[in-house]
XYZ file of C-alpha atoms in Angstrom:
379
model
C 6.369 9.579 -1.400
C 6.322 6.382 -3.473
C 5.204 8.340 -6.542
C 7.993 10.893 -6.136
C 10.618 8.199 -5.565
C 9.423 6.343 -8.651
C 9.540 9.464 -10.831
C 13.057 10.305 -9.578
C 14.306 6.707 -9.812
C 15.175 6.560 -6.101
C 15.357 3.091 -4.549
C 13.862 2.693 -1.091
C 17.259 1.739 0.355
C 19.253 4.368 -1.553
C 21.812 6.483 0.285
C 20.841 9.990 1.347
C 23.322 11.872 -0.854
C 22.484 9.881 -3.973
C 18.738 10.162 -3.327
C 19.005 13.913 -2.772
C 20.907 14.305 -6.048
C 18.263 12.368 -7.972
C 15.473 14.378 -6.370
C 17.232 17.646 -7.228
C 17.635 16.479 -10.833
C 13.947 15.637 -11.265
C 12.895 18.960 -9.676
C 15.244 20.800 -12.058
C 13.722 18.895 -14.972
C 10.117 19.832 -14.255
C 10.377 23.118 -12.320
C 12.379 25.568 -14.463
C 11.858 28.670 -12.294
C 14.636 28.973 -9.632
C 12.344 30.574 -7.032
C 9.787 27.793 -7.445
C 12.548 25.169 -7.193
C 13.638 26.646 -3.868
C 10.035 26.275 -2.696
C 9.364 22.784 -4.058
C 12.609 20.919 -3.302
C 12.675 21.115 0.527
C 9.010 20.094 0.750
C 9.605 17.023 -1.427
C 12.841 16.249 0.436
C 10.924 16.383 3.712
C 8.305 14.032 2.269
C 11.043 11.498 1.437
C 12.805 11.967 4.769
C 15.923 13.443 3.128
C 15.698 16.711 5.076
C 14.146 17.785 8.345
C 10.716 19.221 7.747
C 10.692 22.907 8.685
C 6.933 23.231 8.944
C 3.993 21.048 9.846
C 1.452 23.371 8.235
C -0.594 21.303 5.798
C -1.262 24.143 3.357
C 2.451 24.959 3.156
C 3.428 21.348 2.451
C 0.552 20.650 0.080
C 1.318 23.710 -2.013
C 4.890 22.512 -2.644
C 3.788 19.006 -3.630
C 0.979 20.390 -5.789
C 3.311 22.773 -7.620
C 5.572 19.873 -8.595
C 2.678 17.929 -10.142
C 1.348 21.036 -11.880
C 4.716 21.783 -13.477
C 4.901 18.161 -14.644
C 1.435 18.547 -16.151
C 2.618 21.556 -18.166
C 4.981 19.212 -20.040
C 2.636 16.216 -20.407
C -0.517 14.867 -18.742
C -0.050 13.462 -15.230
C -1.885 10.373 -13.979
C -1.899 9.684 -10.220
C -3.241 6.316 -9.025
C -3.940 5.753 -5.314
C -4.678 2.113 -4.465
C -6.373 0.773 -1.304
C -7.327 4.275 -0.233
C -9.505 2.880 2.561
C -6.252 2.469 4.518
C -5.086 6.051 3.958
C -4.596 8.442 6.846
C -6.669 11.611 6.976
C -3.792 13.787 5.721
C -3.455 11.850 2.447
C -7.190 12.132 1.842
C -6.924 15.854 2.561
C -4.129 16.200 -0.006
C -6.062 14.395 -2.747
C -9.060 16.648 -2.148
C -6.775 19.706 -2.054
C -5.268 18.699 -5.401
C -8.716 18.279 -6.953
C -9.753 21.736 -5.752
C -6.613 23.695 -6.607
C -5.291 21.982 -9.745
C -8.496 21.657 -11.753
C -6.996 23.821 -14.520
C -4.078 21.430 -15.099
C -3.876 18.122 -16.971
C -3.866 15.992 -13.828
C -6.017 12.856 -13.735
C -6.521 11.267 -10.311
C -7.725 7.673 -9.940
C -8.529 6.352 -6.472
C -9.354 2.716 -5.742
C -10.966 1.846 -2.420
C -13.299 -0.497 -0.628
C -16.611 0.850 0.695
C -15.051 1.373 4.149
C -13.557 4.605 2.809
C -17.003 6.224 2.959
C -17.217 5.338 6.660
C -13.977 7.226 7.221
C -14.742 10.132 4.857
C -18.538 10.309 4.164
C -18.116 13.309 1.845
C -15.486 11.609 -0.354
C -15.980 12.660 -3.967
C -19.137 14.624 -3.169
C -19.884 18.201 -4.252
C -16.829 18.376 -6.540
C -16.697 19.133 -10.226
C -15.252 16.597 -12.652
C -15.494 13.675 -10.199
C -16.942 10.342 -11.316
C -17.613 7.467 -8.910
C -17.928 3.869 -10.111
C -19.153 1.044 -7.868
C -18.002 -2.440 -8.820
C -20.953 -4.738 -8.254
C -20.663 -8.554 -8.064
C -20.394 -10.172 -11.483
C -23.596 -11.526 -12.966
C -23.815 -15.264 -13.604
C -23.355 -14.747 -17.348
C -20.220 -12.684 -16.823
C -18.787 -15.230 -14.375
C -19.415 -18.015 -16.878
C -17.662 -15.963 -19.556
C -14.699 -15.375 -17.237
C -14.370 -19.096 -16.480
C -14.802 -20.036 -20.147
C -12.035 -17.612 -21.058
C -9.698 -19.001 -18.386
C -10.492 -22.691 -18.866
C -12.135 -23.620 -22.178
C -13.689 -27.041 -21.845
C -14.297 -26.909 -18.096
C -17.068 -29.338 -17.219
C -20.436 -27.546 -16.788
C -20.962 -29.072 -13.340
C -17.579 -27.843 -12.096
C -18.168 -24.406 -13.618
C -21.565 -24.136 -11.929
C -20.093 -25.174 -8.585
C -17.409 -22.485 -8.795
C -19.910 -19.835 -9.877
C -22.292 -20.621 -7.029
C -19.583 -20.436 -4.391
C -17.957 -17.306 -5.896
C -21.163 -15.261 -5.476
C -19.996 -12.770 -8.073
C -16.437 -12.343 -6.715
C -14.017 -12.893 -9.617
C -11.001 -13.427 -7.330
C -12.704 -16.501 -5.857
C -13.133 -17.983 -9.322
C -9.529 -17.211 -10.300
C -8.148 -18.706 -7.060
C -10.215 -21.848 -7.629
C -8.698 -22.227 -11.093
C -5.228 -21.769 -9.563
C -6.062 -24.481 -7.012
C -6.931 -26.862 -9.856
C -3.599 -26.013 -11.500
C -1.792 -26.795 -8.214
C -3.557 -30.176 -8.089
C -2.495 -30.995 -11.641
C -6.077 -31.007 -12.939
C -5.283 -28.138 -15.327
C -2.216 -27.183 -17.311
C -1.321 -23.850 -18.839
C -1.291 -23.322 -22.593
C -0.466 -19.725 -23.469
C -2.879 -17.405 -21.673
C -5.391 -20.153 -20.895
C -5.666 -23.387 -18.949
C -6.891 -26.685 -20.321
C -8.144 -29.714 -18.368
C -5.804 -32.659 -17.993
C -8.376 -35.375 -18.626
C -11.792 -34.973 -17.021
C -12.113 -32.741 -13.970
C -14.261 -34.668 -11.542
C -16.813 -33.139 -9.190
C -15.001 -30.421 -7.269
C -15.167 -29.847 -3.525
C -14.716 -26.071 -3.351
C -13.991 -24.432 0.030
C -16.762 -22.129 1.203
C -14.651 -19.031 1.898
C -11.884 -17.331 -0.025
C -9.592 -17.561 3.021
C -10.145 -21.321 3.220
C -9.487 -21.640 -0.502
C -6.160 -19.821 -0.204
C -5.228 -21.764 2.932
C -5.839 -24.960 0.981
C -3.498 -23.779 -1.764
C -0.787 -23.009 0.793
C -1.226 -26.422 2.415
C -0.572 -28.046 -0.959
C 2.883 -26.431 -1.181
C 6.056 -28.164 -0.103
C 7.230 -27.421 3.449
C 10.089 -25.272 2.134
C 7.825 -23.213 -0.146
C 5.197 -22.702 2.552
C 7.824 -21.660 5.090
C 9.296 -19.173 2.630
C 5.887 -17.604 1.962
C 5.260 -17.303 5.702
C 8.579 -15.527 6.199
C 7.899 -13.233 3.249
C 4.481 -12.334 4.678
C 6.151 -10.590 7.623
C 7.956 -8.205 5.244
C 4.759 -6.833 3.694
C 2.974 -7.124 0.382
C 6.210 -6.438 -1.551
C 9.791 -7.182 -0.547
C 13.328 -7.286 -1.995
C 15.057 -10.682 -2.131
C 17.810 -9.340 0.151
C 15.299 -8.712 2.950
C 13.842 -12.206 2.606
C 17.344 -13.669 2.637
C 18.092 -11.770 5.837
C 15.038 -12.972 7.773
C 15.391 -16.492 6.312
C 19.079 -16.733 7.218
C 19.893 -18.000 3.743
C 21.491 -16.665 0.563
C 19.716 -14.964 -2.327
C 21.121 -17.594 -4.699
C 19.417 -20.351 -2.699
C 16.150 -18.400 -2.617
C 16.014 -17.686 -6.342
C 14.695 -21.055 -7.617
C 12.089 -21.140 -4.816
C 10.882 -17.636 -5.666
C 10.680 -18.524 -9.349
C 8.571 -21.554 -8.455
C 6.171 -19.455 -6.353
C 5.849 -16.980 -9.237
C 5.045 -19.871 -11.573
C 2.349 -21.048 -9.133
C 0.888 -17.514 -9.187
C 1.323 -16.829 -5.484
C 4.027 -14.205 -6.000
C 4.762 -11.736 -8.774
C 7.946 -9.908 -9.683
C 8.398 -6.228 -10.499
C 9.724 -6.278 -14.062
C 9.082 -2.677 -15.166
C 12.498 -1.351 -16.322
C 11.377 2.189 -15.405
C 10.779 1.261 -11.766
C 13.535 1.783 -9.171
C 12.084 -1.273 -7.401
C 12.677 -3.578 -10.375
C 13.498 -7.057 -9.141
C 11.324 -6.897 -6.029
C 8.801 -9.642 -5.393
C 5.281 -9.253 -4.091
C 2.195 -11.258 -3.209
C -0.264 -11.286 -6.097
C -3.086 -10.867 -3.558
C -2.884 -9.199 -0.156
C -5.182 -11.935 1.165
C -2.512 -14.540 0.379
C -0.067 -12.537 2.496
C -2.573 -12.338 5.374
C -3.369 -16.061 5.338
C 0.345 -16.938 5.233
C 1.070 -14.567 8.141
C -1.831 -15.905 10.227
C -0.489 -19.459 9.996
C 2.799 -18.530 11.716
C 3.285 -19.617 15.302
C 3.641 -16.807 17.849
C 7.274 -17.729 18.452
C 8.151 -17.654 14.740
C 6.163 -14.453 14.226
C 8.110 -12.726 16.988
C 11.509 -13.842 15.657
C 10.698 -12.809 12.085
C 9.402 -9.365 13.068
C 12.559 -8.754 15.090
C 14.644 -9.893 12.119
C 12.773 -7.559 9.773
C 13.253 -4.615 12.154
C 16.978 -5.357 12.408
C 17.307 -5.593 8.629
C 15.610 -2.226 8.114
C 17.739 -0.513 10.751
C 20.930 -1.880 9.220
C 20.132 -1.277 5.554
C 17.750 1.663 5.264
C 19.611 4.831 4.342
C 17.081 7.543 5.226
C 16.200 6.258 8.708
C 14.089 9.270 9.537
C 11.783 8.634 6.586
C 8.649 6.506 6.670
C 10.782 3.483 7.574
C 10.473 4.454 11.251
C 6.759 3.667 11.013
C 7.500 0.234 9.550
C 10.143 -0.533 12.193
C 7.720 0.564 14.911
C 5.099 -1.838 13.552
C 7.598 -4.732 13.532
C 8.688 -4.116 17.139
C 5.083 -3.740 18.256
C 4.044 -7.012 16.571
C 7.085 -8.774 18.056
C 6.178 -7.559 21.548
C 2.494 -8.482 21.230
C 3.408 -11.974 20.011
C 4.819 -12.817 23.475
C 4.389 -10.049 26.095
C 5.489 -12.398 28.910
C 8.868 -13.301 27.401
C 12.074 -12.467 29.264
C 13.116 -9.998 26.541
C 9.638 -8.432 26.234
C 10.562 -5.307 28.216
C 13.478 -4.493 25.906
C 11.317 -5.061 22.810
C 8.600 -2.899 24.365
C 11.070 -0.045 24.862
C 12.230 -0.317 21.231
C 8.602 -0.249 20.091
C 7.867 2.810 22.218
C 10.948 4.619 20.881
C 10.057 4.007 17.232
C 6.366 4.737 17.785
C 7.366 8.110 19.205
C 9.638 8.809 16.251
C 6.889 7.684 13.874
C 4.550 10.177 15.552
C 7.102 12.948 15.099
C 7.503 11.970 11.457
C 3.726 12.048 10.887
C 3.395 15.394 12.663
C 6.124 16.801 10.405
C 3.991 15.896 7.382
C 0.849 17.525 8.805
C -0.705 14.096 9.431
C -1.960 15.147 12.845
C -4.499 12.349 13.371
C -1.932 9.721 12.462
C 0.638 11.394 14.728
C -1.820 11.326 17.607
C -2.418 7.606 17.111
C 1.328 6.901 17.202
C 1.864 9.022 20.337
C -1.080 7.402 22.134
C 0.209 3.949 21.224
C 3.676 4.888 22.479
């Protein structure tokens, strides 16, 4: 759905009529045959929640989505990138495998990125298929880690470099976060694409775990910056400034300098691609930063922020029957679980049950039967 929206230039909060017009335009562009357009459009519209899905048969839905990508590939090569596939539901994995089987004669290149847990969920992933290459990313060797640190911080004291390398145990993110911590402390300053020491970096006390390292970076922020990151963490890995303003009860103008500062400190990034309909959105550079920030919220604050996020989505999301129902369900569920004994817990529980049921219906309409079952059982 995100890929289709991006290709059509449809914002996540775009009105139904405008989104439908953009989707129709992109289908017309890539699917010249009228009969094929009549087949493809309703299946893509159902995927985006713009129309009621008329069938929950996986083969029927998959064939419409596949035809769209194949017709695109007839004009120019198509590259599909699926990130964090270990979190995918079974139906998405089924579709990727279906595409590999049925579209092998088209110029479609599929890249999937996943942690090893994916093999626990789908042991046959990538097996017994033609034209499939699997690459395992092993921990970096000591020489490579030294080269990485030398590239980031020329002139870093050998003792400090060795300390970072030993604690990183081949994980490059650990090394990068340690360098960012030194920047936060004023021990390093940025010059172009590299950092240089400000005087001599003394012996460094490096936290043992990556979570502790990130928590230390968050603790070094001002109270206002840390609070803003915590509020943003409730919205997900990426978020529009308007959503953060809503849950923060402040204006976007007041948020802007704080967001710019967090981007400069390399905790957040901003979507700057002019081709993206989500241009201007912010996001955590690392999902682990989002998790650590969220975990440091009190239960009371967590509940209030999840309720605020659910209210914002209900008020501002145009295609309510799209995948937003799953997000709203998650917010109500988290709000309820934060304080099940509260006086308003029963009302929140009913809202969670309602949206979980609707999320199950949405998943069933997209042939995601296992996901639908999970939603219905939770409801």
